[in-house]
Amino acid sequence: FSPGLLVVAASFAAFRLLNRGLERLVPPPPSARRNRWKWRNIWTSLAHSLPDTHNLSPRRFYLHPEMSKDLVGAHPPGAHSLVAVSVGYFLEDFVDMLCNQKLHQSWELLFHHSVVIVCFGIAVLLHQYVGFALVALLVEINSIFLHLRQILLMANLVHTTCYRLNSVVNLGTYVVFRIATLAWMTRWLFLNRQNVPPATYAVGTVGMAIMTPMNIILFYRLLRSDFFK
């Protein structure tokens, strides 16, 4: 039994309660009322990304340089709990999509969440590779703008300066915090394959092999939709 599982369970319950109450906190505009669960889902995802961005600022990595040398055993205080909170969120989002969206519409995200839950779950249970999971969570910096894009789309604000500005920032942060981060993680795995147990190395390699093409495809979709449409 790992105490981290308590954090995962508490996180799942907290995000579930937040999801239920968000419609009162952020009422959907008329254009989004036909898809109320999606409106709540996006705002819940945004609520997860914002604290992650605060806790995973480059300054945090600067203050803990040991992480860049040892992503297996070294991590700053509170990092393990942060990863556990993220596991709880991804579990909640998985259940939310499974209950409210047709499988052919959500299978990509369900697959994505499954990979993240397995990889982060290993870090939570073993208290190892937490630093590696923190690097992976850097993608949440881009997720803020990705979720804002969906909110603006649902609010029918596509033809606004705010949407265009967000599209530019979204694409820029996508390259830096998703594609570049995944490339760096893949390189780290390759260079440290002798120091990682075979089973864990296999999970990490498969995870990278799945996530990298998915993110490149999504980047192409964003580029085509927001700039070349």
Short mmCIF file of C-alpha atoms in Angstrom, two decimals, residues 74-181:
data_model
loop_
_atom_site.label_atom_id
_atom_site.label_comp_id
_atom_site.label_asym_id
_atom_site.label_seq_id
_atom_site.Cartn_x
_atom_site.Cartn_y
_atom_site.Cartn_z
CA ALA A 74 15.68 12.75 -7.04
CA HIS A 75 12.69 15.06 -6.83
CA PRO A 76 11.82 18.25 -4.92
CA PRO A 77 9.49 18.28 -1.90
CA GLY A 78 5.84 17.87 -2.83
CA ALA A 79 6.63 16.50 -6.30
CA HIS A 80 5.34 13.01 -5.50
CA SER A 81 2.01 14.44 -4.31
CA LEU A 82 1.78 16.61 -7.43
CA VAL A 83 2.13 13.55 -9.67
CA ALA A 84 -0.43 11.67 -7.55
CA VAL A 85 -2.89 14.58 -7.92
CA SER A 86 -2.45 14.40 -11.68
CA VAL A 87 -3.16 10.66 -11.67
CA GLY A 88 -6.42 11.39 -9.83
CA TYR A 89 -7.36 14.02 -12.40
CA PHE A 90 -6.64 11.76 -15.39
CA LEU A 91 -8.70 8.99 -13.77
CA GLU A 92 -11.59 11.41 -13.25
CA ASP A 93 -11.38 12.70 -16.82
CA PHE A 94 -11.23 9.11 -18.12
CA VAL A 95 -14.42 8.20 -16.23
CA ASP A 96 -16.12 11.45 -17.28
CA MET A 97 -15.49 10.83 -20.98
CA LEU A 98 -16.38 7.15 -20.71
CA CYS A 99 -19.76 8.01 -19.17
CA ASN A 100 -20.68 10.99 -21.34
CA GLN A 101 -19.10 10.60 -24.77
CA LYS A 102 -19.38 7.97 -27.46
CA LEU A 103 -16.34 5.75 -27.76
CA HIS A 104 -15.60 6.63 -31.40
CA GLN A 105 -15.39 10.30 -30.37
CA SER A 106 -13.15 9.86 -27.35
CA TRP A 107 -10.98 6.79 -27.98
CA GLU A 108 -7.86 8.87 -28.69
CA LEU A 109 -8.05 10.75 -25.40
CA LEU A 110 -9.00 7.59 -23.51
CA PHE A 111 -5.95 5.89 -24.96
CA HIS A 112 -3.79 8.90 -24.08
CA HIS A 113 -5.10 8.93 -20.51
CA SER A 114 -4.51 5.19 -20.12
CA VAL A 115 -0.84 5.60 -21.03
CA VAL A 116 -0.43 8.56 -18.65
CA ILE A 117 -2.18 6.77 -15.76
CA VAL A 118 0.05 3.69 -16.14
CA CYS A 119 3.30 5.68 -16.41
CA PHE A 120 2.49 8.15 -13.63
CA GLY A 121 1.03 5.34 -11.51
CA ILE A 122 4.41 3.58 -11.56
CA ALA A 123 6.07 6.78 -10.29
CA VAL A 124 3.48 7.13 -7.50
CA LEU A 125 3.69 3.51 -6.37
CA LEU A 126 7.47 3.12 -6.55
CA HIS A 127 8.43 6.66 -5.47
CA GLN A 128 10.80 6.61 -8.43
CA TYR A 129 10.84 8.38 -11.80
CA VAL A 130 8.95 11.26 -10.18
CA GLY A 131 11.38 13.70 -11.80
CA PHE A 132 10.68 12.12 -15.18
CA ALA A 133 6.92 12.50 -14.55
CA LEU A 134 7.46 16.16 -13.64
CA VAL A 135 9.15 16.75 -16.98
CA ALA A 136 6.17 15.09 -18.67
CA LEU A 137 3.81 17.42 -16.78
CA LEU A 138 5.44 20.41 -18.48
CA VAL A 139 2.98 19.78 -21.30
CA GLU A 140 0.30 21.22 -18.99
CA ILE A 141 1.75 24.68 -19.69
CA ASN A 142 0.50 24.28 -23.24
CA SER A 143 -2.71 22.62 -22.05
CA ILE A 144 -3.89 25.94 -20.62
CA PHE A 145 -4.04 27.48 -24.10
CA LEU A 146 -5.37 24.27 -25.62
CA HIS A 147 -8.29 24.30 -23.17
CA LEU A 148 -8.85 28.04 -23.65
CA ARG A 149 -9.11 27.37 -27.38
CA GLN A 150 -11.87 24.82 -26.78
CA ILE A 151 -13.70 27.20 -24.45
CA LEU A 152 -13.58 30.00 -27.01
CA LEU A 153 -14.79 27.60 -29.72
CA MET A 154 -17.75 26.49 -27.61
CA ALA A 155 -18.56 30.10 -26.75
CA ASN A 156 -18.65 30.89 -30.48
CA LEU A 157 -15.79 33.39 -30.20
CA VAL A 158 -13.71 32.09 -33.10
CA HIS A 159 -13.68 35.38 -35.00
CA THR A 160 -12.16 37.42 -32.21
CA THR A 161 -8.73 38.87 -31.47
CA CYS A 162 -8.61 36.83 -28.28
CA TYR A 163 -8.99 33.59 -30.23
CA ARG A 164 -6.35 34.55 -32.78
CA LEU A 165 -3.88 35.57 -30.07
CA ASN A 166 -4.55 32.36 -28.15
CA SER A 167 -4.01 30.34 -31.35
CA VAL A 168 -0.53 31.82 -31.82
CA VAL A 169 0.47 31.28 -28.18
CA ASN A 170 -1.07 27.81 -28.22
CA LEU A 171 0.98 26.77 -31.24
CA GLY A 172 4.21 28.25 -29.83
CA THR A 173 3.84 26.58 -26.43
CA TYR A 174 2.82 23.37 -28.19
CA VAL A 175 6.18 23.19 -29.96
CA VAL A 176 8.18 24.07 -26.84
CA PHE A 177 6.30 22.21 -24.09
CA ARG A 178 4.88 19.24 -25.97
CA ILE A 179 6.94 18.29 -29.00
CA ALA A 180 10.32 19.43 -27.62
CA THR A 181 9.59 17.98 -24.18
#
